[in-house]
PDB file of C-alpha atoms in Angstrom:
ATOM      1  CA  MET B   1     -49.311  92.740   5.044  1.00  0.00           C
ATOM      2  CA  PRO B   2     -47.805  93.484   1.750  1.00  0.00           C
ATOM      3  CA  THR B   3     -48.665  89.848   0.828  1.00  0.00           C
ATOM      4  CA  ARG B   4     -52.547  90.715   2.010  1.00  0.00           C
ATOM      5  CA  ARG B   5     -53.057  94.068   0.375  1.00  0.00           C
ATOM      6  CA  PHE B   6     -51.667  92.000  -2.657  1.00  0.00           C
ATOM      7  CA  ARG B   7     -53.822  88.804  -2.157  1.00  0.00           C
ATOM      8  CA  PHE B   8     -56.920  91.263  -2.292  1.00  0.00           C
ATOM      9  CA  SER B   9     -55.976  93.750  -4.558  1.00  0.00           C
ATOM     10  CA  ASN B  10     -55.131  90.930  -7.394  1.00  0.00           C
ATOM     11  CA  PRO B  11     -57.691  88.300  -6.674  1.00  0.00           C
ATOM     12  CA  SER B  12     -57.598  86.657  -9.894  1.00  0.00           C
ATOM     13  CA  LEU B  13     -54.183  85.850  -9.780  1.00  0.00           C
ATOM     14  CA  VAL B  14     -54.297  84.192  -6.980  1.00  0.00           C
ATOM     15  CA  THR B  15     -57.382  82.228  -7.635  1.00  0.00           C
ATOM     16  CA  GLY B  16     -56.731  81.589 -11.247  1.00  0.00           C
ATOM     17  CA  GLY B  17     -52.511  80.831 -10.375  1.00  0.00           C
ATOM     18  CA  ALA B  18     -53.672  78.376  -7.134  1.00  0.00           C
ATOM     19  CA  LEU B  19     -56.354  76.321  -9.351  1.00  0.00           C
ATOM     20  CA  VAL B  20     -53.808  76.396 -12.753  1.00  0.00           C
ATOM     21  CA  LEU B  21     -51.053  74.891 -10.340  1.00  0.00           C
ATOM     22  CA  LEU B  22     -53.310  72.321  -8.912  1.00  0.00           C
ATOM     23  CA  ILE B  23     -54.244  71.086 -12.006  1.00  0.00           C
ATOM     24  CA  LEU B  24     -50.679  70.522 -13.437  1.00  0.00           C
ATOM     25  CA  VAL B  25     -49.666  68.849 -10.064  1.00  0.00           C
ATOM     26  CA  VAL B  26     -52.890  66.537 -10.465  1.00  0.00           C
ATOM     27  CA  ALA B  27     -51.805  65.780 -14.147  1.00  0.00           C
ATOM     28  CA  ALA B  28     -48.407  65.247 -12.813  1.00  0.00           C
ATOM     29  CA  MET B  29     -48.695  63.279 -10.300  1.00  0.00           C
ATOM     30  CA  ALA B  30     -51.610  61.209 -11.443  1.00  0.00           C
ATOM     31  CA  PRO B  31     -50.247  57.525 -11.492  1.00  0.00           C
ATOM     32  CA  TYR B  32     -50.116  58.706  -7.962  1.00  0.00           C
ATOM     33  CA  VAL B  33     -53.491  60.626  -7.197  1.00  0.00           C
ATOM     34  CA  ALA B  34     -56.137  57.864  -9.171  1.00  0.00           C
ATOM     35  CA  PRO B  35     -57.169  55.576  -6.870  1.00  0.00           C
ATOM     36  CA  TYR B  36     -57.664  53.108  -9.880  1.00  0.00           C
ATOM     37  CA  GLY B  37     -55.825  52.503 -13.147  1.00  0.00           C
ATOM     38  CA  PRO B  38     -57.822  54.566 -15.841  1.00  0.00           C
ATOM     39  CA  ASN B  39     -58.548  51.534 -18.095  1.00  0.00           C
ATOM     40  CA  GLN B  40     -59.064  48.578 -15.196  1.00  0.00           C
ATOM     41  CA  VAL B  41     -62.662  47.472 -15.419  1.00  0.00           C
ATOM     42  CA  ASP B  42     -64.949  46.006 -12.393  1.00  0.00           C
ATOM     43  CA  TYR B  43     -67.869  44.527 -14.844  1.00  0.00           C
ATOM     44  CA  ASN B  44     -69.524  44.401 -10.602  1.00  0.00           C
ATOM     45  CA  ALA B  45     -69.485  47.818 -10.732  1.00  0.00           C
ATOM     46  CA  VAL B  46     -71.092  48.619 -14.131  1.00  0.00           C
ATOM     47  CA  LEU B  47     -72.696  52.325 -13.857  1.00  0.00           C
ATOM     48  CA  GLN B  48     -72.418  52.378 -10.282  1.00  0.00           C
ATOM     49  CA  GLY B  49     -73.341  56.358  -8.972  1.00  0.00           C
ATOM     50  CA  PRO B  50     -70.698  57.844  -6.507  1.00  0.00           C
ATOM     51  CA  SER B  51     -70.315  56.247  -3.895  1.00  0.00           C
ATOM     52  CA  MET B  52     -67.196  55.618  -0.852  1.00  0.00           C
ATOM     53  CA  HIS B  53     -65.401  53.394  -3.049  1.00  0.00           C
ATOM     54  CA  HIS B  54     -66.145  55.444  -6.515  1.00  0.00           C
ATOM     55  CA  TRP B  55     -66.580  58.828  -5.659  1.00  0.00           C
ATOM     56  CA  PHE B  56     -67.236  60.126  -9.073  1.00  0.00           C
ATOM     57  CA  GLY B  57     -68.803  56.721 -10.022  1.00  0.00           C
ATOM     58  CA  THR B  58     -67.976  54.464 -12.603  1.00  0.00           C
ATOM     59  CA  ASP B  59     -68.905  53.995 -16.462  1.00  0.00           C
ATOM     60  CA  GLN B  60     -70.667  51.515 -18.480  1.00  0.00           C
ATOM     61  CA  LEU B  61     -67.323  48.890 -18.019  1.00  0.00           C
ATOM     62  CA  GLY B  62     -66.940  49.501 -14.982  1.00  0.00           C
ATOM     63  CA  ARG B  63     -63.839  52.277 -14.709  1.00  0.00           C
ATOM     64  CA  ASP B  64     -63.721  54.466 -12.178  1.00  0.00           C
ATOM     65  CA  GLN B  65     -64.589  57.820 -13.371  1.00  0.00           C
ATOM     66  CA  LEU B  66     -62.411  59.856 -11.175  1.00  0.00           C
ATOM     67  CA  SER B  67     -59.306  58.281 -12.011  1.00  0.00           C
ATOM     68  CA  ARG B  68     -60.034  58.889 -15.619  1.00  0.00           C
ATOM     69  CA  ILE B  69     -60.723  62.487 -14.993  1.00  0.00           C
ATOM     70  CA  VAL B  70     -57.438  62.333 -13.389  1.00  0.00           C
ATOM     71  CA  PHE B  71     -55.446  60.881 -16.313  1.00  0.00           C
ATOM     72  CA  GLY B  72     -57.570  62.603 -18.613  1.00  0.00           C
ATOM     73  CA  ALA B  73     -56.078  66.278 -16.969  1.00  0.00           C
ATOM     74  CA  ARG B  74     -52.635  64.305 -17.870  1.00  0.00           C
ATOM     75  CA  THR B  75     -54.007  64.078 -21.407  1.00  0.00           C
ATOM     76  CA  SER B  76     -55.349  67.362 -22.012  1.00  0.00           C
ATOM     77  CA  MET B  77     -52.302  69.522 -20.387  1.00  0.00           C
ATOM     78  CA  GLU B  78     -50.330  67.416 -22.485  1.00  0.00           C
ATOM     79  CA  VAL B  79     -52.097  68.115 -26.071  1.00  0.00           C
ATOM     80  CA  SER B  80     -52.399  71.704 -24.429  1.00  0.00           C
ATOM     81  CA  VAL B  81     -48.790  72.511 -23.987  1.00  0.00           C
ATOM     82  CA  GLY B  82     -48.006  70.806 -26.775  1.00  0.00           C
ATOM     83  CA  ALA B  83     -50.387  72.906 -28.883  1.00  0.00           C
ATOM     84  CA  LEU B  84     -48.967  76.523 -26.619  1.00  0.00           C
ATOM     85  CA  VAL B  85     -45.317  75.347 -28.113  1.00  0.00           C
ATOM     86  CA  VAL B  86     -46.599  75.140 -31.373  1.00  0.00           C
ATOM     87  CA  GLY B  87     -47.762  78.276 -31.840  1.00  0.00           C
ATOM     88  CA  ALA B  88     -45.855  80.346 -29.294  1.00  0.00           C
ATOM     89  CA  GLY B  89     -42.834  78.505 -31.097  1.00  0.00           C
ATOM     90  CA  LEU B  90     -44.148  79.688 -34.511  1.00  0.00           C
ATOM     91  CA  GLY B  91     -46.029  83.051 -33.963  1.00  0.00           C
ATOM     92  CA  VAL B  92     -43.641  85.048 -32.052  1.00  0.00           C
ATOM     93  CA  PRO B  93     -40.560  85.029 -34.107  1.00  0.00           C
ATOM     94  CA  VAL B  94     -42.795  85.533 -37.296  1.00  0.00           C
ATOM     95  CA  GLY B  95     -44.261  88.735 -35.161  1.00  0.00           C
ATOM     96  CA  LEU B  96     -41.148  89.846 -34.052  1.00  0.00           C
ATOM     97  CA  ILE B  97     -39.016  89.565 -37.242  1.00  0.00           C
ATOM     98  CA  ALA B  98     -41.876  91.037 -39.122  1.00  0.00           C
ATOM     99  CA  GLY B  99     -42.710  93.835 -36.831  1.00  0.00           C
ATOM    100  CA  TYR B 100     -38.682  94.706 -37.011  1.00  0.00           C
ATOM    101  CA  TYR B 101     -38.334  94.704 -40.664  1.00  0.00           C
ATOM    102  CA  ARG B 102     -41.319  96.266 -41.708  1.00  0.00           C
ATOM    103  CA  GLY B 103     -42.135  97.421 -45.113  1.00  0.00           C
ATOM    104  CA  PHE B 104     -43.394  94.755 -47.897  1.00  0.00           C
ATOM    105  CA  LEU B 105     -42.304  91.584 -46.139  1.00  0.00           C
ATOM    106  CA  ASP B 106     -43.996  92.590 -42.893  1.00  0.00           C
ATOM    107  CA  THR B 107     -47.002  94.083 -45.057  1.00  0.00           C
ATOM    108  CA  TRP B 108     -47.847  91.943 -47.873  1.00  0.00           C
ATOM    109  CA  VAL B 109     -45.934  88.703 -46.973  1.00  0.00           C
ATOM    110  CA  ILE B 110     -45.754  87.857 -43.182  1.00  0.00           C
ATOM    111  CA  MET B 111     -49.148  89.292 -42.139  1.00  0.00           C
ATOM    112  CA  ARG B 112     -51.362  88.346 -45.121  1.00  0.00           C
ATOM    113  CA  ILE B 113     -50.212  84.753 -44.435  1.00  0.00           C
ATOM    114  CA  VAL B 114     -51.262  85.386 -40.799  1.00  0.00           C
ATOM    115  CA  ASP B 115     -54.673  87.354 -41.922  1.00  0.00           C
ATOM    116  CA  ALA B 116     -55.472  84.072 -44.335  1.00  0.00           C
ATOM    117  CA  ILE B 117     -54.949  81.957 -41.341  1.00  0.00           C
ATOM    118  CA  GLN B 118     -56.768  83.983 -38.842  1.00  0.00           C
ATOM    119  CA  ALA B 119     -60.096  83.944 -41.103  1.00  0.00           C
ATOM    120  CA  PHE B 120     -60.823  80.454 -40.810  1.00  0.00           C
ATOM    121  CA  PRO B 121     -62.704  80.383 -37.143  1.00  0.00           C
ATOM    122  CA  PHE B 122     -59.480  78.898 -34.279  1.00  0.00           C
ATOM    123  CA  LEU B 123     -62.021  75.686 -33.706  1.00  0.00           C
ATOM    124  CA  ILE B 124     -63.061  75.064 -37.481  1.00  0.00           C
ATOM    125  CA  LEU B 125     -59.257  75.434 -38.794  1.00  0.00           C
ATOM    126  CA  ALA B 126     -58.145  72.621 -35.871  1.00  0.00           C
ATOM    127  CA  LEU B 127     -61.116  70.667 -36.925  1.00  0.00           C
ATOM    128  CA  VAL B 128     -60.088  70.340 -40.294  1.00  0.00           C
ATOM    129  CA  LEU B 129     -56.034  69.968 -40.000  1.00  0.00           C
ATOM    130  CA  ALA B 130     -57.073  67.467 -37.652  1.00  0.00           C
ATOM    131  CA  ALA B 131     -59.146  65.769 -39.983  1.00  0.00           C
ATOM    132  CA  MET B 132     -55.986  65.978 -42.920  1.00  0.00           C
ATOM    133  CA  LEU B 133     -53.318  65.083 -40.612  1.00  0.00           C
ATOM    134  CA  GLY B 134     -55.540  61.839 -38.764  1.00  0.00           C
ATOM    135  CA  PRO B 135     -56.072  61.209 -34.864  1.00  0.00           C
ATOM    136  CA  GLY B 136     -53.160  61.109 -32.661  1.00  0.00           C
ATOM    137  CA  SER B 137     -52.125  63.377 -29.913  1.00  0.00           C
ATOM    138  CA  ARG B 138     -49.419  64.683 -31.835  1.00  0.00           C
ATOM    139  CA  ASN B 139     -51.740  65.786 -35.186  1.00  0.00           C
ATOM    140  CA  ALA B 140     -54.077  67.001 -32.271  1.00  0.00           C
ATOM    141  CA  MET B 141     -50.920  69.350 -30.990  1.00  0.00           C
ATOM    142  CA  ILE B 142     -49.582  70.285 -34.462  1.00  0.00           C
ATOM    143  CA  ALA B 143     -53.659  71.396 -35.569  1.00  0.00           C
ATOM    144  CA  ILE B 144     -54.214  72.898 -32.550  1.00  0.00           C
ATOM    145  CA  GLY B 145     -50.916  74.821 -32.377  1.00  0.00           C
ATOM    146  CA  VAL B 146     -50.763  76.524 -35.882  1.00  0.00           C
ATOM    147  CA  GLY B 147     -54.902  77.508 -35.547  1.00  0.00           C
ATOM    148  CA  LEU B 148     -52.870  79.578 -32.474  1.00  0.00           C
ATOM    149  CA  VAL B 149     -50.114  81.143 -34.636  1.00  0.00           C
ATOM    150  CA  PRO B 150     -52.128  84.187 -35.629  1.00  0.00           C
ATOM    151  CA  THR B 151     -53.092  85.293 -32.234  1.00  0.00           C
ATOM    152  CA  PHE B 152     -49.008  85.173 -31.189  1.00  0.00           C
ATOM    153  CA  ALA B 153     -47.779  86.424 -34.346  1.00  0.00           C
ATOM    154  CA  ARG B 154     -50.214  89.910 -33.850  1.00  0.00           C
ATOM    155  CA  THR B 155     -49.257  89.934 -30.131  1.00  0.00           C
ATOM    156  CA  ALA B 156     -45.489  89.543 -30.724  1.00  0.00           C
ATOM    157  CA  ARG B 157     -45.829  92.197 -33.734  1.00  0.00           C
ATOM    158  CA  ALA B 158     -47.518  94.898 -31.719  1.00  0.00           C
ATOM    159  CA  GLN B 159     -45.066  95.097 -28.957  1.00  0.00           C
ATOM    160  CA  MET B 160     -41.716  94.972 -31.207  1.00  0.00           C
ATOM    161  CA  LEU B 161     -43.453  98.085 -32.919  1.00  0.00           C
ATOM    162  CA  GLN B 162     -44.386  99.535 -28.973  1.00  0.00           C
ATOM    163  CA  GLU B 163     -40.680  98.923 -28.010  1.00  0.00           C
ATOM    164  CA  LEU B 164     -38.640  99.568 -31.628  1.00  0.00           C
ATOM    165  CA  GLY B 165     -38.921 103.501 -30.759  1.00  0.00           C
ATOM    166  CA  LYS B 166     -37.119 103.274 -27.142  1.00  0.00           C
ATOM    167  CA  ASP B 167     -33.326 103.898 -26.137  1.00  0.00           C
ATOM    168  CA  TYR B 168     -32.040 101.109 -25.593  1.00  0.00           C
ATOM    169  CA  VAL B 169     -32.935  99.447 -29.210  1.00  0.00           C
ATOM    170  CA  ASP B 170     -30.624 102.479 -30.311  1.00  0.00           C
ATOM    171  CA  ALA B 171     -28.327 101.978 -27.958  1.00  0.00           C
ATOM    172  CA  ALA B 172     -27.868  98.685 -29.218  1.00  0.00           C
ATOM    173  CA  ARG B 173     -27.745  99.149 -32.632  1.00  0.00           C
ATOM    174  CA  VAL B 174     -24.849 101.123 -31.943  1.00  0.00           C
ATOM    175  CA  VAL B 175     -23.015  99.204 -30.140  1.00  0.00           C
ATOM    176  CA  GLY B 176     -23.367  96.908 -33.434  1.00  0.00           C
ATOM    177  CA  CYS B 177     -25.380  94.130 -31.885  1.00  0.00           C
ATOM    178  CA  SER B 178     -27.112  92.234 -34.914  1.00  0.00           C
ATOM    179  CA  ASP B 179     -30.070  91.977 -35.981  1.00  0.00           C
ATOM    180  CA  LEU B 180     -31.413  88.732 -33.994  1.00  0.00           C
ATOM    181  CA  ARG B 181     -29.176  89.814 -31.228  1.00  0.00           C
ATOM    182  CA  ILE B 182     -31.606  93.213 -30.711  1.00  0.00           C
ATOM    183  CA  ILE B 183     -34.612  90.722 -31.559  1.00  0.00           C
ATOM    184  CA  PHE B 184     -34.215  88.343 -29.151  1.00  0.00           C
ATOM    185  CA  ARG B 185     -32.029  89.408 -26.574  1.00  0.00           C
ATOM    186  CA  HIS B 186     -32.892  92.718 -25.795  1.00  0.00           C
ATOM    187  CA  ILE B 187     -36.562  93.404 -27.372  1.00  0.00           C
ATOM    188  CA  LEU B 188     -38.221  89.947 -26.587  1.00  0.00           C
ATOM    189  CA  PRO B 189     -37.720  89.943 -22.440  1.00  0.00           C
ATOM    190  CA  ASN B 190     -39.305  93.310 -23.017  1.00  0.00           C
ATOM    191  CA  ALA B 191     -42.217  92.032 -24.584  1.00  0.00           C
ATOM    192  CA  LEU B 192     -42.770  88.940 -22.328  1.00  0.00           C
ATOM    193  CA  THR B 193     -45.247  90.113 -19.994  1.00  0.00           C
ATOM    194  CA  PRO B 194     -48.133  90.697 -23.021  1.00  0.00           C
ATOM    195  CA  ILE B 195     -47.319  87.135 -24.678  1.00  0.00           C
ATOM    196  CA  ILE B 196     -47.927  85.553 -20.904  1.00  0.00           C
ATOM    197  CA  VAL B 197     -50.838  86.714 -20.750  1.00  0.00           C
ATOM    198  CA  GLN B 198     -51.824  85.721 -24.281  1.00  0.00           C
ATOM    199  CA  ALA B 199     -50.219  82.225 -23.331  1.00  0.00           C
ATOM    200  CA  THR B 200     -52.540  81.641 -20.509  1.00  0.00           C
ATOM    201  CA  LEU B 201     -55.610  82.457 -22.398  1.00  0.00           C
ATOM    202  CA  ALA B 202     -54.139  80.472 -25.778  1.00  0.00           C
ATOM    203  CA  MET B 203     -54.029  77.263 -22.941  1.00  0.00           C
ATOM    204  CA  ALA B 204     -58.062  77.959 -22.517  1.00  0.00           C
ATOM    205  CA  SER B 205     -58.882  77.511 -25.663  1.00  0.00           C
ATOM    206  CA  SER B 206     -56.348  74.976 -26.387  1.00  0.00           C
ATOM    207  CA  ILE B 207     -57.985  72.983 -23.925  1.00  0.00           C
ATOM    208  CA  VAL B 208     -61.709  74.042 -24.959  1.00  0.00           C
ATOM    209  CA  ALA B 209     -60.136  72.766 -28.790  1.00  0.00           C
ATOM    210  CA  GLU B 210     -58.517  69.288 -27.769  1.00  0.00           C
ATOM    211  CA  ALA B 211     -61.778  67.724 -25.978  1.00  0.00           C
ATOM    212  CA  SER B 212     -63.706  69.562 -29.142  1.00  0.00           C
ATOM    213  CA  LEU B 213     -61.217  66.849 -31.471  1.00  0.00           C
ATOM    214  CA  GLU B 214     -61.960  63.908 -28.869  1.00  0.00           C
ATOM    215  CA  TYR B 215     -65.373  64.297 -28.957  1.00  0.00           C
ATOM    216  CA  LEU B 216     -65.050  63.956 -32.869  1.00  0.00           C
ATOM    217  CA  GLY B 217     -62.742  61.086 -32.495  1.00  0.00           C
ATOM    218  CA  LEU B 218     -59.658  63.250 -33.956  1.00  0.00           C
ATOM    219  CA  GLY B 219     -58.050  63.694 -30.973  1.00  0.00           C
ATOM    220  CA  VAL B 220     -56.024  60.597 -28.474  1.00  0.00           C
ATOM    221  CA  GLN B 221     -57.482  57.313 -29.233  1.00  0.00           C
ATOM    222  CA  PRO B 222     -59.402  55.044 -26.720  1.00  0.00           C
ATOM    223  CA  PRO B 223     -58.959  53.416 -24.329  1.00  0.00           C
ATOM    224  CA  THR B 224     -56.522  56.805 -23.211  1.00  0.00           C
ATOM    225  CA  ALA B 225     -58.520  59.043 -20.740  1.00  0.00           C
ATOM    226  CA  SER B 226     -59.256  61.939 -22.179  1.00  0.00           C
ATOM    227  CA  TRP B 227     -62.268  64.308 -21.205  1.00  0.00           C
ATOM    228  CA  GLY B 228     -63.461  64.864 -24.651  1.00  0.00           C
ATOM    229  CA  SER B 229     -63.426  61.018 -25.138  1.00  0.00           C
ATOM    230  CA  MET B 230     -65.844  60.421 -21.913  1.00  0.00           C
ATOM    231  CA  LEU B 231     -67.964  63.112 -22.443  1.00  0.00           C
ATOM    232  CA  GLN B 232     -68.224  61.299 -26.341  1.00  0.00           C
ATOM    233  CA  SER B 233     -68.766  57.754 -24.604  1.00  0.00           C
ATOM    234  CA  ALA B 234     -71.592  59.322 -22.107  1.00  0.00           C
ATOM    235  CA  GLN B 235     -74.056  61.065 -24.513  1.00  0.00           C
ATOM    236  CA  GLY B 236     -75.941  57.509 -24.840  1.00  0.00           C
ATOM    237  CA  TYR B 237     -76.306  57.270 -20.815  1.00  0.00           C
ATOM    238  CA  LEU B 238     -77.437  60.982 -20.411  1.00  0.00           C
ATOM    239  CA  GLN B 239     -80.595  59.384 -18.277  1.00  0.00           C
ATOM    240  CA  LEU B 240     -79.559  56.331 -16.861  1.00  0.00           C
ATOM    241  CA  ALA B 241     -75.970  58.086 -15.411  1.00  0.00           C
ATOM    242  CA  PRO B 242     -75.765  61.673 -15.424  1.00  0.00           C
ATOM    243  CA  TRP B 243     -72.449  61.660 -13.221  1.00  0.00           C
ATOM    244  CA  LEU B 244     -70.715  60.580 -16.720  1.00  0.00           C
ATOM    245  CA  VAL B 245     -71.228  63.970 -18.012  1.00  0.00           C
ATOM    246  CA  VAL B 246     -71.120  65.919 -14.942  1.00  0.00           C
ATOM    247  CA  PHE B 247     -67.837  65.244 -13.632  1.00  0.00           C
ATOM    248  CA  PRO B 248     -65.865  65.484 -17.020  1.00  0.00           C
ATOM    249  CA  GLY B 249     -67.915  68.668 -17.547  1.00  0.00           C
ATOM    250  CA  LEU B 250     -67.064  70.815 -14.400  1.00  0.00           C
ATOM    251  CA  ALA B 251     -62.922  69.349 -14.874  1.00  0.00           C
ATOM    252  CA  LEU B 252     -63.498  71.043 -18.595  1.00  0.00           C
ATOM    253  CA  VAL B 253     -65.212  74.107 -16.668  1.00  0.00           C
ATOM    254  CA  LEU B 254     -62.705  74.646 -14.146  1.00  0.00           C
ATOM    255  CA  SER B 255     -59.622  73.876 -16.575  1.00  0.00           C
ATOM    256  CA  VAL B 256     -60.930  76.585 -18.789  1.00  0.00           C
ATOM    257  CA  VAL B 257     -61.595  78.917 -16.000  1.00  0.00           C
ATOM    258  CA  SER B 258     -58.401  78.593 -14.120  1.00  0.00           C
ATOM    259  CA  PHE B 259     -56.427  79.641 -16.805  1.00  0.00           C
ATOM    260  CA  ASN B 260     -58.552  82.644 -18.244  1.00  0.00           C
ATOM    261  CA  LEU B 261     -58.586  83.591 -14.431  1.00  0.00           C
ATOM    262  CA  LEU B 262     -54.422  83.548 -14.178  1.00  0.00           C
ATOM    263  CA  GLY B 263     -54.372  85.662 -17.744  1.00  0.00           C
ATOM    264  CA  ASP B 264     -56.690  88.143 -16.103  1.00  0.00           C
ATOM    265  CA  GLY B 265     -54.456  88.542 -13.265  1.00  0.00           C
ATOM    266  CA  ILE B 266     -51.476  88.135 -14.658  1.00  0.00           C
ATOM    267  CA  GLN B 267     -52.867  91.359 -17.187  1.00  0.00           C
ATOM    268  CA  ARG B 268     -53.890  93.324 -13.926  1.00  0.00           C
ATOM    269  CA  TRP B 269     -50.912  92.912 -12.473  1.00  0.00           C
ATOM    270  CA  PHE B 270     -48.929  94.030 -15.469  1.00  0.00           C
ATOM    271  CA  ASN B 271     -51.282  97.114 -15.911  1.00  0.00           C
ATOM    272  CA  ARG B 272     -50.819  98.329 -12.312  1.00  0.00           C
ATOM    273  CA  LYS B 273     -47.231  97.891 -13.025  1.00  0.00           C
ATOM    274  CA  LEU B 274     -46.820 100.191 -15.835  1.00  0.00           C
ATOM    275  CA  SER B 275     -49.127 102.732 -14.324  1.00  0.00           C
TER     276      SER B 275
END
């Protein structure tokens, strides 16, 4: 009975969590899920529509679209998770330290740098950095991750300011805990839920940014399967083979919606827990 009540009270968390888990499992098990190799060419099956042999059809080289979408999920998750690690790994400590010490360091140094980065639209900044660093999955991770830093820094700083006045922080100071121990051992665990919510939303943004970089040739390079490069190569076949655009586009939309649903569900759970 409690499980059923939880399911109906927070469908976003259940639905989003299930879809995200499915995407991650498919990405991790890509070699076992995909019916063909992602770069397996069959010139006898060029631009075939969806069929029993090729559920999502084939592309201009006869490659199975379902297999490439499955391996594209792995590419998307690898780059997006890597970007998330960069963004959170830099932004969260910076935000916590700024909020803890406040004063000149916070107001005139750290947050002004964060404001300067945030002045650029996220996707534009990622494109500029990727163009400067050059194509490749690692450079795409760095470019997208740097764009995520301001969001995580502001979220962590806000949580730090909220937690600073609580009794457990004063108690930790009284017993002689160092600043770093107070920040990362005592305050960070109590500030994690909003950061986790932000991480799920950042994953959705990272997936879109990663696909955009690949569409422009600034992400992983062919013949590696990726949703963005599949959409780019399909633009010349929109009327002849529309399935080349439809299925990668649906995979991209499903991934973004899934992470947004998960973030919304976690936020609702957190708000309900507080109330």
